[in-house]
Short mmCIF file of C-alpha atoms in Angstrom, two decimals:
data_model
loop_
_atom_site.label_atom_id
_atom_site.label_comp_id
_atom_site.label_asym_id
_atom_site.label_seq_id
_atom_site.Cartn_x
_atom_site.Cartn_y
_atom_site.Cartn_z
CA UNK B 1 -5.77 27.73 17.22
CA UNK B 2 -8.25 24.72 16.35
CA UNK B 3 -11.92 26.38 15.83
CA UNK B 4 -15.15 24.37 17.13
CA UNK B 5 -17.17 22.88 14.25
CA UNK B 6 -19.84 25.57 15.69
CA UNK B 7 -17.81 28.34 15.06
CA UNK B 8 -17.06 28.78 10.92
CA UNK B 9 -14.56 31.45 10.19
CA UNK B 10 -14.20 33.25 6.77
CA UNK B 11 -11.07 33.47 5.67
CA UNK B 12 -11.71 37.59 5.83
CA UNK B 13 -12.43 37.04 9.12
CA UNK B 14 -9.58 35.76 9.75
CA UNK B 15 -7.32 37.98 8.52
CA UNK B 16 -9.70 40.76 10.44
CA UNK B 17 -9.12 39.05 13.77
CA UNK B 18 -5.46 39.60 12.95
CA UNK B 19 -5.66 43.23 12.13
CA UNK B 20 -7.45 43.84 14.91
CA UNK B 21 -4.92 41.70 17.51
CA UNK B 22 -1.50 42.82 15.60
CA UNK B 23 -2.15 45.61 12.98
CA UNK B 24 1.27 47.10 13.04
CA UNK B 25 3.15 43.36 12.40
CA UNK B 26 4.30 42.79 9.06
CA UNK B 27 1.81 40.53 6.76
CA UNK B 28 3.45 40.52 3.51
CA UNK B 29 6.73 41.32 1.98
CA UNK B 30 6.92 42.19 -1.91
CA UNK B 31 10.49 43.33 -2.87
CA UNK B 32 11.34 46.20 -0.68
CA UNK B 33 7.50 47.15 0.44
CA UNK B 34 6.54 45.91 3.50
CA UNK B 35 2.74 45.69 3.96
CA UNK B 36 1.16 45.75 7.63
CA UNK B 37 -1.85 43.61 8.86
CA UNK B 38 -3.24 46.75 8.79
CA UNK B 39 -2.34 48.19 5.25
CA UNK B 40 -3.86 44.80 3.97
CA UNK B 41 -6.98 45.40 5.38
CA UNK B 42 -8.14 48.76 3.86
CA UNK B 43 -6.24 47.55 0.48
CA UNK B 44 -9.27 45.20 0.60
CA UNK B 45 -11.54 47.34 1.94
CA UNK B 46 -10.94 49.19 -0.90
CA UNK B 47 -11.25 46.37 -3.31
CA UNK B 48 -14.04 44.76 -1.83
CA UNK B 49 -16.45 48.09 -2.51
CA UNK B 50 -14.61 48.37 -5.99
CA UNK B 51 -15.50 44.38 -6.81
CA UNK B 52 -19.25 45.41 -5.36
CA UNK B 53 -19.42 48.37 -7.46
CA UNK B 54 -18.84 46.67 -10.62
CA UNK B 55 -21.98 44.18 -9.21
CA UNK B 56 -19.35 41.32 -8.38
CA UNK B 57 -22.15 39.69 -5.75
CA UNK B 58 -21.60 36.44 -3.29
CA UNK B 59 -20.80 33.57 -5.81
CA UNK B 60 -20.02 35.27 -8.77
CA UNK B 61 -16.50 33.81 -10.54
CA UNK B 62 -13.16 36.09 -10.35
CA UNK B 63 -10.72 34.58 -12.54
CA UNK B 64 -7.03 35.68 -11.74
CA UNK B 65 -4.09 35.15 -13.67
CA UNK B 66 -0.80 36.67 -11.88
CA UNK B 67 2.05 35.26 -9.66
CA UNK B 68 2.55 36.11 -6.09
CA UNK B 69 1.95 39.75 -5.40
CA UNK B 70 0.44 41.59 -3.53
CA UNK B 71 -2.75 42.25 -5.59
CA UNK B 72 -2.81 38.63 -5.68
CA UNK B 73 -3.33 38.41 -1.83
CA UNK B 74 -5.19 41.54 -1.56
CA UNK B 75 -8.04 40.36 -4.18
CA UNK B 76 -8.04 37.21 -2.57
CA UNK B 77 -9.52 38.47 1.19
CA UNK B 78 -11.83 41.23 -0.83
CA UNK B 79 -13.25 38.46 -2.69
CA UNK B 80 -13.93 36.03 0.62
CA UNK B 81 -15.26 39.22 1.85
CA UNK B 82 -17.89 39.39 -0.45
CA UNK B 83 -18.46 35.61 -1.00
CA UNK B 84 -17.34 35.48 -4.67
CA UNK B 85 -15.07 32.75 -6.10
CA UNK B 86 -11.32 32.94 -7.06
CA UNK B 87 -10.48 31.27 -9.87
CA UNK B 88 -6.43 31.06 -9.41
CA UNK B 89 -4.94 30.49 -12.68
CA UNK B 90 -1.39 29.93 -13.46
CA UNK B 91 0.43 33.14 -15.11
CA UNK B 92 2.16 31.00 -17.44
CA UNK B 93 -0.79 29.17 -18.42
CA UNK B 94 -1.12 27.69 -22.20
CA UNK B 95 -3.67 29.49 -24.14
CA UNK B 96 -6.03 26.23 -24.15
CA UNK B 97 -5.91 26.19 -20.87
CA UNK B 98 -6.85 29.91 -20.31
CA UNK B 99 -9.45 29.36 -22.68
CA UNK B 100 -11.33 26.65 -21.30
CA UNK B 101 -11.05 27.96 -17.87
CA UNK B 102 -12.35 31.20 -18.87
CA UNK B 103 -15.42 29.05 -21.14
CA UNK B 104 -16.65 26.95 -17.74
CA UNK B 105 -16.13 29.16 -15.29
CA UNK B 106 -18.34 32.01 -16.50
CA UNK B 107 -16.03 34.73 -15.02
CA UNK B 108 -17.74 38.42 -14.04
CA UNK B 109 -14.39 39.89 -14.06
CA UNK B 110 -10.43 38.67 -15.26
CA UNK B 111 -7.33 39.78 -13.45
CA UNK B 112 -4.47 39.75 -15.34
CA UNK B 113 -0.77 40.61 -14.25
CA UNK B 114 0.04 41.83 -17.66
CA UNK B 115 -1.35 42.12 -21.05
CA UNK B 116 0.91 39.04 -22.21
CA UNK B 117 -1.18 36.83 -19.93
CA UNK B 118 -3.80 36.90 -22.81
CA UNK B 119 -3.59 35.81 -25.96
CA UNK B 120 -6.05 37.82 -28.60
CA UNK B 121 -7.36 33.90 -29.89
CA UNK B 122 -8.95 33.24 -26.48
CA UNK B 123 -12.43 34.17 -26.33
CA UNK B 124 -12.97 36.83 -23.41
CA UNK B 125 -16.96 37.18 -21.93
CA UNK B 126 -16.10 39.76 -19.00
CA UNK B 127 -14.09 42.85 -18.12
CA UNK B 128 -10.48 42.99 -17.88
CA UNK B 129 -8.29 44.47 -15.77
CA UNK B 130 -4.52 44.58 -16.42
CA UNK B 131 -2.17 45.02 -13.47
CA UNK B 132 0.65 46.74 -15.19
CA UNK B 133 0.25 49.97 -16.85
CA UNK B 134 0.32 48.84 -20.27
CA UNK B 135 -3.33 48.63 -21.28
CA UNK B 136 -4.34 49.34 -24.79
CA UNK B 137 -7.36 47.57 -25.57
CA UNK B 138 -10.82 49.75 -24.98
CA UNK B 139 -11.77 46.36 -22.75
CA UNK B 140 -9.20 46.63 -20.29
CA UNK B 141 -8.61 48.71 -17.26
CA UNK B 142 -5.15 48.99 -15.49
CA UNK B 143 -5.49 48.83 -11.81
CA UNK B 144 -5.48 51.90 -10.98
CA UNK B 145 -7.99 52.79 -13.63
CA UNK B 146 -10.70 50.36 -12.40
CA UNK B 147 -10.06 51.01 -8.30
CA UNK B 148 -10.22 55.04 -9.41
CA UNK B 149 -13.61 54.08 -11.54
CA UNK B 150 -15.04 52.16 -9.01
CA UNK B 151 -14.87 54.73 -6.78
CA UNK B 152 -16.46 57.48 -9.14
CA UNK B 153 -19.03 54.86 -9.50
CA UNK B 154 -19.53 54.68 -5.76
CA UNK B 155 -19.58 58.30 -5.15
CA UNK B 156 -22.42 59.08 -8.15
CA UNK B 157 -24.39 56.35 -6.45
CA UNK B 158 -24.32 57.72 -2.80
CA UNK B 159 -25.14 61.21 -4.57
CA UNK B 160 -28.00 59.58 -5.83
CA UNK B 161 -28.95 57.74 -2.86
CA UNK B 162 -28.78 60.77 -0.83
CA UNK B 163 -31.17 62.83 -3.44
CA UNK B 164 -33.48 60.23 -3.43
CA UNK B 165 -34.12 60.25 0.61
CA UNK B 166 -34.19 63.84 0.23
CA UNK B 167 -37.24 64.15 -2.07
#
């Protein structure tokens, strides 16, 4: 379907209009997981309020380094939610090349699919979060470390919210 000039789409909206048209049809297939229209979208609900609750605003830099997966496509809508930029960047990427991405881009946050994506020479100005489980630098998160944080985060801040309207 060819949209008028008039009417801009996000690329979140598009997958939206989707979810709301076919939420049950498959979106994405990643070895023997099958992800819904539906399961997509609160994946980046979910990411979405943990990228805003590590202040990730509307043009702020995301810098990715993974292959295809599923995080991969997930981060990408939660970031076009909020307006920030992806930064793709090739997993197998030469550590030059990581680290003058990384120096121009100034990146709020790096995705990485695994520790090896990162090379302790290149110079690293944000937080990290690690895909696999294998973290063991105090700067990085795994995945389910920084969603789980994020959320903490969220819920201390609506506590606070709330006791502030209450006074």
């Amino acid at each position: 379907k060819m949209y008028p000039k008039w009417q801009k789409k996000t690329l979140y909206m598009l997958l939206m209009e989707r979810v709301n048209a076919t939420p049950d049809s498959v979106f994405y297939i990643e070895n023997d997981n099958m992800y819904t229209y539906h399961d997509i979208s609160e994946k980046v609900e979910r990411v979405a309020n943990a990228l805003s609750a590590y202040s990730v605003q509307a043009g702020d830099r995301v810098v990715l380094i993974m292959g295809n997966r599923v995080e991969f496509v997930v981060l990408t809508f939660a970031l076009a939610k909020i307006g920030a930029i992806k930064v793709a960047v090739n997993k197998n990427a030469g550590e030059a090349e990581i680290a003058y991405i990384l120096s121009q881009t100034e990146s709020r946050i790096l995705f990485a699919e695994t520790a090896e994506c990162l090379s302790e020479s290149v110079k690293i100005d944000c937080q990290v979060i690690v895909l696999d489980e294998d973290t063991d630098s105090q700067t990085e998160f795994n995945w389910c470390e920084w969603i789980q944080s994020s959320e903490e985060m969220q819920s201390k801040q609506m506590t606070t919210n709330a006791d502030a309207v209450s006074d």
